[in-house]
Amino acid sequence: MEERSLRIYQEKTFFSKISNTITKILTPTKIGINGMLISIKRNNALKAYEAYKASEDIQNQEKQEAIEKKFEDVYALYLESIDKYIMDSIYKKVKNDVASDFEKNALSEYYSVVHLKETEYLEYKYKKQMYLLNLDYETVDSLNKEQLLQRYQTLYVSQMESLYKGLLKHYSIKLADNLTPGAKDEVYNKIFDTLEKYIENILPLKMKQDPDNKVYKEIIEDYQSFERFTVGKLDQNDTIEKNMILLSLSRKLFTHSLPLIVAEQCYEKLLNDVRSLIVDTKVIRKQEKAYSLLITLIEEYNVKLQSTKVYWEKPAEREAYKDFYKQYQAIQKGKEKNYIEYSKDKQVLFLRNDLKKLRKEPNRYYKIIQFYCAKLVELDAMKNLKNSFISEGAYTKGPKKVKRRGRPKKVVNA
């Protein structure tokens, strides 16, 4: 029956046109009904959430758990109502070609999340909730009701914070699996994308809600640096720098969801990206820009990240880092006296230290090792020794004499 009706709609007959017109008339009505149901469920969720937050100070644990359970149930029904709205209303509007660009994009994004269900269920679970909440947040924001918006933001930010942390934790655990290099890169990119969306959409709301938070005051410089990358088209160098800032922010915002060992792997991925950019770039100006980023990235990795590391697998690596850090501190003292010498000494220290690691895999890092050595020569930290050895004597060989072999003599018995 369903297939037959689809065939009828495809034909441009008088009856199919009438059917389409009726559907177009009825769809807005259904949207209105769904919108009203979402509004009711949203208000129920807000009341349940406010009761749940108020119950945190209650000593009676049993009562507290009951209130929490009620909120979870009401919250689930609220999300289901938004999900139903997408399928009952937006889907039909897109199908009948009466949807706005926003609705078309919303449905497209919905299906990009739903397709994860079969292969990545945990990721699907987090992303679907985030999608549904974000869709309704945009609806509430468009109503121009300031009191409702402020009230809703409290629930929205709290739930989104929890979902982002859960998603980052999921990616962190996934990196521990035996993944191919390509699959690992995909997880790294998902981590950077998740951090970017959080810092762009959720962090401003949290900073507005809690302006006196000490952590937000500490990250304000990095946050302002990140804002530079939210407009305009980014090249590969800009993308690496943006991801570096995201990692720096994550060390304050997601200490547990994105553990140090995972942040370390993300930094190493960025270091490899910028090394590849240096050797692949033929334009000198772009290569120097990438080199400048490399020095900044090495400093971020070795000073900001490694200095917070407590557990080292190999004691020798810990001792080597201690020696490196002492040299770094000594160089820092000369920053105010002579900045040019300070900059030169810092580059030499960073390149030599990184060179030790790269030489463990000379075939893989052959080109960047050559670049590092050329830079150290340029900085007067290494000498370029030319091969001036000249050998004396004639070493040409004459043609080989071919020995002729005679036929074997036959022995005749008398």
Short mmCIF file of C-alpha atoms in Angstrom, two decimals:
data_model
loop_
_atom_site.label_atom_id
_atom_site.label_comp_id
_atom_site.label_asym_id
_atom_site.label_seq_id
_atom_site.Cartn_x
_atom_site.Cartn_y
_atom_site.Cartn_z
CA MET A 1 0.00 0.00 0.00
CA GLU A 2 2.87 2.34 0.94
CA GLU A 3 4.74 1.59 -2.31
CA ARG A 4 1.58 2.20 -4.38
CA SER A 5 0.98 5.57 -2.75
CA LEU A 6 4.57 6.60 -3.41
CA ARG A 7 4.13 5.77 -7.10
CA ILE A 8 0.98 7.88 -7.26
CA TYR A 9 2.75 10.90 -5.68
CA GLN A 10 5.58 10.67 -8.20
CA GLU A 11 3.16 11.05 -11.12
CA LYS A 12 2.07 14.65 -11.74
CA THR A 13 -1.63 13.86 -11.88
CA PHE A 14 -4.52 16.00 -10.68
CA PHE A 15 -5.11 13.75 -7.64
CA SER A 16 -1.43 13.66 -6.64
CA LYS A 17 -1.33 17.49 -6.71
CA ILE A 18 -4.40 17.64 -4.44
CA SER A 19 -2.81 15.11 -2.05
CA ASN A 20 0.42 17.11 -1.91
CA THR A 21 -1.47 20.35 -1.25
CA ILE A 22 -3.46 18.79 1.62
CA THR A 23 -0.22 17.42 3.15
CA LYS A 24 1.38 20.89 2.92
CA ILE A 25 -1.63 22.39 4.72
CA LEU A 26 -1.68 19.71 7.43
CA THR A 27 2.10 19.70 8.09
CA PRO A 28 2.20 23.15 9.79
CA THR A 29 -0.72 22.04 11.98
CA LYS A 30 1.20 18.95 13.05
CA ILE A 31 4.28 21.11 13.72
CA GLY A 32 2.12 23.29 15.96
CA ILE A 33 0.88 20.25 17.91
CA ASN A 34 4.41 18.85 18.23
CA GLY A 35 5.74 22.25 19.24
CA MET A 36 3.11 22.48 21.98
CA LEU A 37 4.00 18.98 23.25
CA ILE A 38 7.71 19.86 23.30
CA SER A 39 6.91 23.03 25.25
CA ILE A 40 5.01 21.00 27.88
CA LYS A 41 7.76 18.37 28.13
CA ARG A 42 10.41 21.10 28.31
CA ASN A 43 8.65 22.83 31.22
CA ASN A 44 8.33 19.48 33.01
CA ALA A 45 12.05 18.82 32.47
CA LEU A 46 12.96 22.29 33.80
CA LYS A 47 10.86 21.81 36.95
CA ALA A 48 12.32 18.34 37.53
CA TYR A 49 15.87 19.64 37.00
CA GLU A 50 15.39 22.55 39.41
CA ALA A 51 13.99 20.13 42.02
CA TYR A 52 16.94 17.80 41.41
CA LYS A 53 19.49 20.63 41.92
CA ALA A 54 17.66 21.78 45.06
CA SER A 55 17.77 18.21 46.44
CA GLU A 56 21.60 18.14 46.46
CA ASP A 57 21.57 19.60 49.99
CA ILE A 58 18.98 17.11 51.29
CA GLN A 59 20.38 14.68 53.86
CA ASN A 60 17.82 11.97 53.07
CA GLN A 61 19.64 9.95 50.40
CA GLU A 62 16.59 7.86 49.47
CA LYS A 63 14.53 10.97 48.77
CA GLN A 64 17.40 12.49 46.81
CA GLU A 65 17.70 9.38 44.61
CA ALA A 66 13.93 9.42 43.98
CA ILE A 67 14.07 13.06 42.82
CA GLU A 68 17.07 12.27 40.59
CA LYS A 69 15.23 9.28 39.07
CA LYS A 70 12.18 11.45 38.36
CA PHE A 71 14.35 14.02 36.58
CA GLU A 72 16.00 11.32 34.44
CA ASP A 73 12.59 9.93 33.41
CA VAL A 74 11.11 13.35 32.61
CA TYR A 75 14.29 14.37 30.75
CA ALA A 76 14.12 11.18 28.61
CA LEU A 77 10.48 11.94 27.68
CA TYR A 78 11.46 15.51 26.77
CA LEU A 79 14.19 14.30 24.36
CA GLU A 80 11.78 11.75 22.85
CA SER A 81 9.32 14.56 22.07
CA ILE A 82 12.02 16.46 20.13
CA ASP A 83 12.98 13.27 18.28
CA LYS A 84 9.32 12.71 17.34
CA TYR A 85 9.08 16.31 16.11
CA ILE A 86 11.96 15.70 13.69
CA MET A 87 10.40 12.56 12.20
CA ASP A 88 6.76 13.75 12.19
CA SER A 89 7.31 17.32 11.07
CA ILE A 90 10.73 18.20 9.62
CA TYR A 91 11.02 14.94 7.67
CA LYS A 92 7.60 15.47 6.07
CA LYS A 93 8.35 19.10 5.25
CA VAL A 94 11.59 18.10 3.52
CA LYS A 95 9.80 15.28 1.70
CA ASN A 96 7.07 17.69 0.49
CA ASP A 97 9.69 20.28 -0.50
CA VAL A 98 8.32 22.98 1.82
CA ALA A 99 11.21 22.95 4.32
CA SER A 100 13.46 25.91 5.03
CA ASP A 101 17.26 25.66 4.66
CA PHE A 102 17.54 25.39 8.45
CA GLU A 103 15.13 22.42 8.48
CA LYS A 104 16.95 20.72 5.60
CA ASN A 105 20.29 21.10 7.38
CA ALA A 106 18.73 19.89 10.65
CA LEU A 107 17.48 16.69 9.00
CA SER A 108 20.80 16.12 7.23
CA GLU A 109 22.67 16.47 10.52
CA TYR A 110 20.14 14.18 12.22
CA TYR A 111 20.85 11.37 9.75
CA SER A 112 24.62 11.88 10.04
CA VAL A 113 24.22 11.15 13.78
CA VAL A 114 21.75 8.27 13.40
CA HIS A 115 24.01 6.34 10.99
CA LEU A 116 26.53 5.91 13.87
CA LYS A 117 24.10 3.68 15.77
CA GLU A 118 25.18 0.41 14.14
CA THR A 119 28.95 0.92 14.32
CA GLU A 120 29.60 3.39 17.18
CA TYR A 121 26.72 3.09 19.64
CA LEU A 122 28.29 5.10 22.51
CA GLU A 123 29.25 7.94 20.19
CA TYR A 124 25.73 7.84 18.72
CA LYS A 125 24.19 7.99 22.21
CA TYR A 126 26.13 11.12 23.19
CA LYS A 127 25.84 12.89 19.84
CA LYS A 128 22.10 12.31 19.46
CA GLN A 129 21.36 13.86 22.87
CA MET A 130 23.64 16.79 22.03
CA TYR A 131 21.89 17.26 18.70
CA LEU A 132 18.37 17.18 20.20
CA LEU A 133 19.28 19.60 23.00
CA ASN A 134 20.97 21.98 20.60
CA LEU A 135 17.98 21.94 18.26
CA ASP A 136 15.58 22.89 21.06
CA TYR A 137 18.02 25.47 22.45
CA GLU A 138 17.88 27.29 19.10
CA THR A 139 14.07 27.14 19.28
CA VAL A 140 14.01 28.65 22.80
CA ASP A 141 16.53 31.31 21.77
CA SER A 142 14.32 32.33 18.83
CA LEU A 143 11.27 32.87 21.11
CA ASN A 144 12.81 36.10 22.52
CA LYS A 145 11.71 35.23 26.06
CA GLU A 146 14.69 36.21 28.19
CA GLN A 147 13.43 34.66 31.43
CA LEU A 148 12.70 31.30 29.77
CA LEU A 149 16.07 31.39 27.96
CA GLN A 150 18.04 31.99 31.17
CA ARG A 151 16.12 29.23 32.92
CA TYR A 152 16.65 26.82 30.04
CA GLN A 153 20.36 27.66 29.71
CA THR A 154 21.00 26.24 33.19
CA LEU A 155 19.64 22.82 32.16
CA TYR A 156 21.17 23.01 28.68
CA VAL A 157 24.70 23.88 29.85
CA SER A 158 24.67 21.29 32.63
CA GLN A 159 23.57 18.45 30.33
CA MET A 160 25.85 19.51 27.48
CA GLU A 161 28.85 19.68 29.84
CA SER A 162 28.18 16.11 30.93
CA LEU A 163 27.72 14.89 27.33
CA TYR A 164 30.91 16.54 26.06
CA LYS A 165 32.90 15.02 28.91
CA GLY A 166 31.41 11.60 28.20
CA LEU A 167 32.21 11.87 24.49
CA LEU A 168 35.84 12.93 25.11
CA LYS A 169 36.27 10.09 27.60
CA HIS A 170 34.92 7.66 24.98
CA TYR A 171 37.47 8.90 22.42
CA SER A 172 40.27 8.67 25.01
CA ILE A 173 39.44 5.02 25.70
CA LYS A 174 39.19 4.34 21.96
CA LEU A 175 42.79 5.53 21.44
CA ALA A 176 43.97 2.72 23.73
CA ASP A 177 42.68 0.16 21.18
CA ASN A 178 44.95 -1.38 18.57
CA LEU A 179 44.02 1.06 15.78
CA THR A 180 45.53 1.59 12.35
CA PRO A 181 47.34 4.96 11.81
CA GLY A 182 44.38 6.14 9.70
CA ALA A 183 41.83 5.18 12.36
CA LYS A 184 43.92 6.93 15.03
CA ASP A 185 44.04 10.12 12.98
CA GLU A 186 40.24 9.97 12.69
CA VAL A 187 39.90 9.77 16.50
CA TYR A 188 42.37 12.67 16.95
CA ASN A 189 40.32 14.80 14.55
CA LYS A 190 37.12 13.91 16.44
CA ILE A 191 38.77 15.03 19.70
CA PHE A 192 39.79 18.37 18.18
CA ASP A 193 36.34 18.83 16.62
CA THR A 194 34.60 18.07 19.95
CA LEU A 195 36.85 20.50 21.84
CA GLU A 196 36.21 23.21 19.25
CA LYS A 197 32.42 22.83 19.42
CA TYR A 198 32.48 22.92 23.23
CA ILE A 199 34.69 26.01 23.42
CA GLU A 200 32.73 27.79 20.70
CA ASN A 201 29.19 26.99 21.91
CA ILE A 202 29.19 25.94 25.59
CA LEU A 203 32.15 27.69 27.22
CA PRO A 204 30.84 31.26 26.55
CA LEU A 205 27.57 30.34 28.33
CA LYS A 206 29.46 28.84 31.28
CA MET A 207 31.69 31.91 31.54
CA LYS A 208 28.58 34.11 31.53
CA GLN A 209 26.94 32.01 34.27
CA ASP A 210 30.03 31.96 36.48
CA PRO A 211 32.18 35.05 35.70
CA ASP A 212 34.22 34.78 38.92
CA ASN A 213 35.40 31.23 38.24
CA LYS A 214 39.17 31.07 38.76
CA VAL A 215 39.70 28.59 35.90
CA TYR A 216 38.00 30.89 33.38
CA LYS A 217 40.27 33.76 34.39
CA GLU A 218 43.32 31.52 33.84
CA ILE A 219 42.26 30.51 30.32
CA ILE A 220 41.05 33.91 29.08
CA GLU A 221 44.26 34.54 27.08
CA ASP A 222 44.06 31.18 25.27
CA TYR A 223 40.32 31.67 24.73
CA GLN A 224 40.91 35.06 23.07
CA SER A 225 43.64 33.49 20.90
CA PHE A 226 41.19 30.77 19.83
CA GLU A 227 38.59 33.37 18.80
CA ARG A 228 40.95 34.56 16.04
CA PHE A 229 40.45 31.22 14.28
CA THR A 230 36.63 31.29 14.31
CA VAL A 231 36.40 33.62 11.30
CA GLY A 232 37.81 33.33 7.80
CA LYS A 233 39.33 30.42 5.91
CA LEU A 234 42.11 28.52 7.67
CA ASP A 235 45.15 27.02 5.97
CA GLN A 236 46.96 23.94 7.30
CA ASN A 237 49.28 26.03 9.49
CA ASP A 238 46.29 27.86 11.04
CA THR A 239 44.48 24.57 11.71
CA ILE A 240 47.49 23.12 13.56
CA GLU A 241 47.85 26.31 15.63
CA LYS A 242 44.12 26.31 16.44
CA ASN A 243 44.30 22.66 17.58
CA MET A 244 47.33 23.50 19.73
CA ILE A 245 45.30 26.21 21.52
CA LEU A 246 42.38 23.77 21.94
CA LEU A 247 44.72 21.29 23.65
CA SER A 248 46.06 24.03 25.91
CA LEU A 249 42.49 24.92 26.95
CA SER A 250 41.61 21.26 27.47
CA ARG A 251 44.30 20.91 30.16
CA LYS A 252 42.23 23.24 32.34
CA LEU A 253 38.71 22.24 31.27
CA PHE A 254 38.90 18.46 30.72
CA THR A 255 41.64 17.15 33.02
CA HIS A 256 39.85 13.85 33.70
CA SER A 257 37.88 13.37 30.47
CA LEU A 258 41.01 13.92 28.37
CA PRO A 259 43.86 12.43 30.48
CA LEU A 260 47.45 13.59 30.19
CA ILE A 261 48.51 10.47 28.27
CA VAL A 262 45.87 11.23 25.60
CA ALA A 263 46.78 14.94 25.46
CA GLU A 264 50.40 13.81 25.01
CA GLN A 265 49.42 11.70 21.98
CA CYS A 266 47.45 14.62 20.53
CA TYR A 267 50.48 16.93 20.88
CA GLU A 268 52.69 14.32 19.19
CA LYS A 269 50.19 14.13 16.33
CA LEU A 270 50.37 17.93 15.90
CA LEU A 271 54.19 17.83 16.01
CA ASN A 272 54.19 15.26 13.21
CA ASP A 273 51.71 17.40 11.25
CA VAL A 274 53.87 20.53 11.47
CA ARG A 275 57.06 18.58 10.64
CA SER A 276 55.36 17.21 7.52
CA LEU A 277 54.18 20.72 6.63
CA ILE A 278 57.75 22.05 6.86
CA VAL A 279 59.27 19.42 4.54
CA ASP A 280 56.33 19.47 2.08
CA THR A 281 56.17 23.27 1.74
CA LYS A 282 58.22 24.67 -1.15
CA VAL A 283 57.47 28.36 -0.47
CA ILE A 284 60.16 29.73 1.90
CA ARG A 285 57.80 32.21 3.61
CA LYS A 286 55.29 29.46 4.42
CA GLN A 287 58.07 27.13 5.55
CA GLU A 288 59.38 29.76 7.98
CA LYS A 289 55.86 30.31 9.30
CA ALA A 290 55.53 26.56 9.89
CA TYR A 291 58.97 26.49 11.56
CA SER A 292 57.93 29.30 13.92
CA LEU A 293 54.84 27.27 14.85
CA LEU A 294 57.03 24.20 15.42
CA ILE A 295 59.12 26.08 18.02
CA THR A 296 55.93 27.26 19.78
CA LEU A 297 54.47 23.75 19.70
CA ILE A 298 57.66 22.17 21.09
CA GLU A 299 57.55 24.71 23.95
CA GLU A 300 53.86 23.98 24.64
CA TYR A 301 54.51 20.23 24.64
CA ASN A 302 57.73 20.18 26.66
CA VAL A 303 57.04 22.98 29.12
CA LYS A 304 53.27 23.20 29.66
CA LEU A 305 52.44 19.50 29.30
CA GLN A 306 55.54 17.47 30.24
CA SER A 307 56.21 19.58 33.34
CA THR A 308 52.89 18.34 34.80
CA LYS A 309 53.76 14.69 34.18
CA VAL A 310 54.11 12.69 37.41
CA TYR A 311 54.53 9.12 36.18
CA TRP A 312 57.31 8.23 33.73
CA GLU A 313 57.58 4.71 32.32
CA LYS A 314 61.35 4.98 31.92
CA PRO A 315 63.46 6.67 34.65
CA ALA A 316 66.06 7.61 32.01
CA GLU A 317 63.45 9.71 30.16
CA ARG A 318 62.57 11.51 33.38
CA GLU A 319 66.23 12.35 34.04
CA ALA A 320 66.68 13.53 30.44
CA TYR A 321 63.64 15.79 30.83
CA LYS A 322 64.98 17.22 34.12
CA ASP A 323 68.24 18.09 32.34
CA PHE A 324 66.32 19.69 29.46
CA TYR A 325 64.14 21.73 31.85
CA LYS A 326 67.19 23.06 33.73
CA GLN A 327 68.68 24.27 30.45
CA TYR A 328 65.34 25.83 29.50
CA GLN A 329 65.12 27.74 32.81
CA ALA A 330 68.69 29.00 32.39
CA ILE A 331 67.86 30.29 28.89
CA GLN A 332 64.67 31.99 30.16
CA LYS A 333 66.76 34.19 32.47
CA GLY A 334 68.33 35.88 29.46
CA LYS A 335 65.00 36.81 27.85
CA GLU A 336 64.96 40.41 29.11
CA LYS A 337 68.70 41.04 28.63
CA ASN A 338 69.10 40.05 24.98
CA TYR A 339 66.00 38.75 23.22
CA ILE A 340 67.81 37.83 19.99
CA GLU A 341 70.34 35.64 21.82
CA TYR A 342 67.55 34.19 23.97
CA SER A 343 65.50 33.26 20.89
CA LYS A 344 68.55 31.70 19.24
CA ASP A 345 69.50 29.65 22.34
CA LYS A 346 65.92 28.45 22.77
CA GLN A 347 65.72 27.26 19.16
CA VAL A 348 69.03 25.39 19.52
CA LEU A 349 67.86 23.67 22.72
CA PHE A 350 64.51 22.66 21.20
CA LEU A 351 65.97 21.41 17.91
CA ARG A 352 68.73 19.38 19.58
CA ASN A 353 66.28 17.83 22.03
CA ASP A 354 63.80 16.96 19.28
CA LEU A 355 66.61 15.66 17.06
CA LYS A 356 67.50 13.01 19.65
CA LYS A 357 63.97 11.59 19.39
CA LEU A 358 63.80 11.76 15.59
CA ARG A 359 67.12 9.96 15.11
CA LYS A 360 65.59 6.87 16.69
CA GLU A 361 63.61 6.51 13.43
CA PRO A 362 66.01 7.94 10.79
CA ASN A 363 64.22 6.47 7.76
CA ARG A 364 60.85 7.90 8.76
CA TYR A 365 62.17 11.36 9.68
CA TYR A 366 65.02 11.65 7.14
CA LYS A 367 63.83 14.91 5.54
CA ILE A 368 63.01 16.77 8.76
CA ILE A 369 66.34 15.65 10.29
CA GLN A 370 68.09 17.29 7.33
CA PHE A 371 66.04 20.46 7.89
CA TYR A 372 66.91 20.52 11.62
CA CYS A 373 70.63 20.10 10.87
CA ALA A 374 70.50 22.94 8.31
CA LYS A 375 68.80 25.16 10.90
CA LEU A 376 71.42 24.33 13.55
CA VAL A 377 74.17 25.24 11.05
CA GLU A 378 72.32 28.52 10.38
CA LEU A 379 72.20 29.17 14.16
CA ASP A 380 75.98 28.45 14.49
CA ALA A 381 75.23 25.43 16.67
CA MET A 382 76.52 22.88 14.17
CA LYS A 383 79.26 22.86 11.53
CA ASN A 384 78.73 21.74 7.99
CA LEU A 385 81.84 19.67 7.22
CA LYS A 386 82.51 19.30 3.51
CA ASN A 387 84.12 16.12 2.27
CA SER A 388 87.53 17.43 1.09
CA PHE A 389 89.31 14.08 1.02
CA ILE A 390 91.21 13.44 -2.24
CA SER A 391 92.77 10.08 -2.91
CA GLU A 392 95.86 9.61 -5.04
CA GLY A 393 96.82 6.86 -7.44
CA ALA A 394 95.33 5.17 -10.46
CA TYR A 395 92.53 2.81 -9.72
CA THR A 396 91.43 1.88 -13.23
CA LYS A 397 91.47 -1.75 -14.03
CA GLY A 398 92.38 -3.21 -17.36
CA PRO A 399 90.19 -5.66 -19.21
CA LYS A 400 89.96 -9.05 -17.66
CA LYS A 401 91.88 -11.79 -19.37
CA VAL A 402 89.61 -14.57 -20.31
CA LYS A 403 91.09 -17.95 -19.69
CA ARG A 404 90.49 -20.35 -22.49
CA ARG A 405 89.50 -23.75 -21.56
CA GLY A 406 90.64 -26.55 -23.87
CA ARG A 407 88.60 -29.54 -24.69
CA PRO A 408 89.04 -32.40 -22.24
CA LYS A 409 91.39 -34.98 -23.63
CA LYS A 410 89.98 -38.35 -24.35
CA VAL A 411 91.84 -41.28 -22.86
CA VAL A 412 92.06 -44.18 -25.27
CA ASN A 413 92.79 -47.57 -23.81
CA ALA A 414 95.29 -49.55 -25.85
#
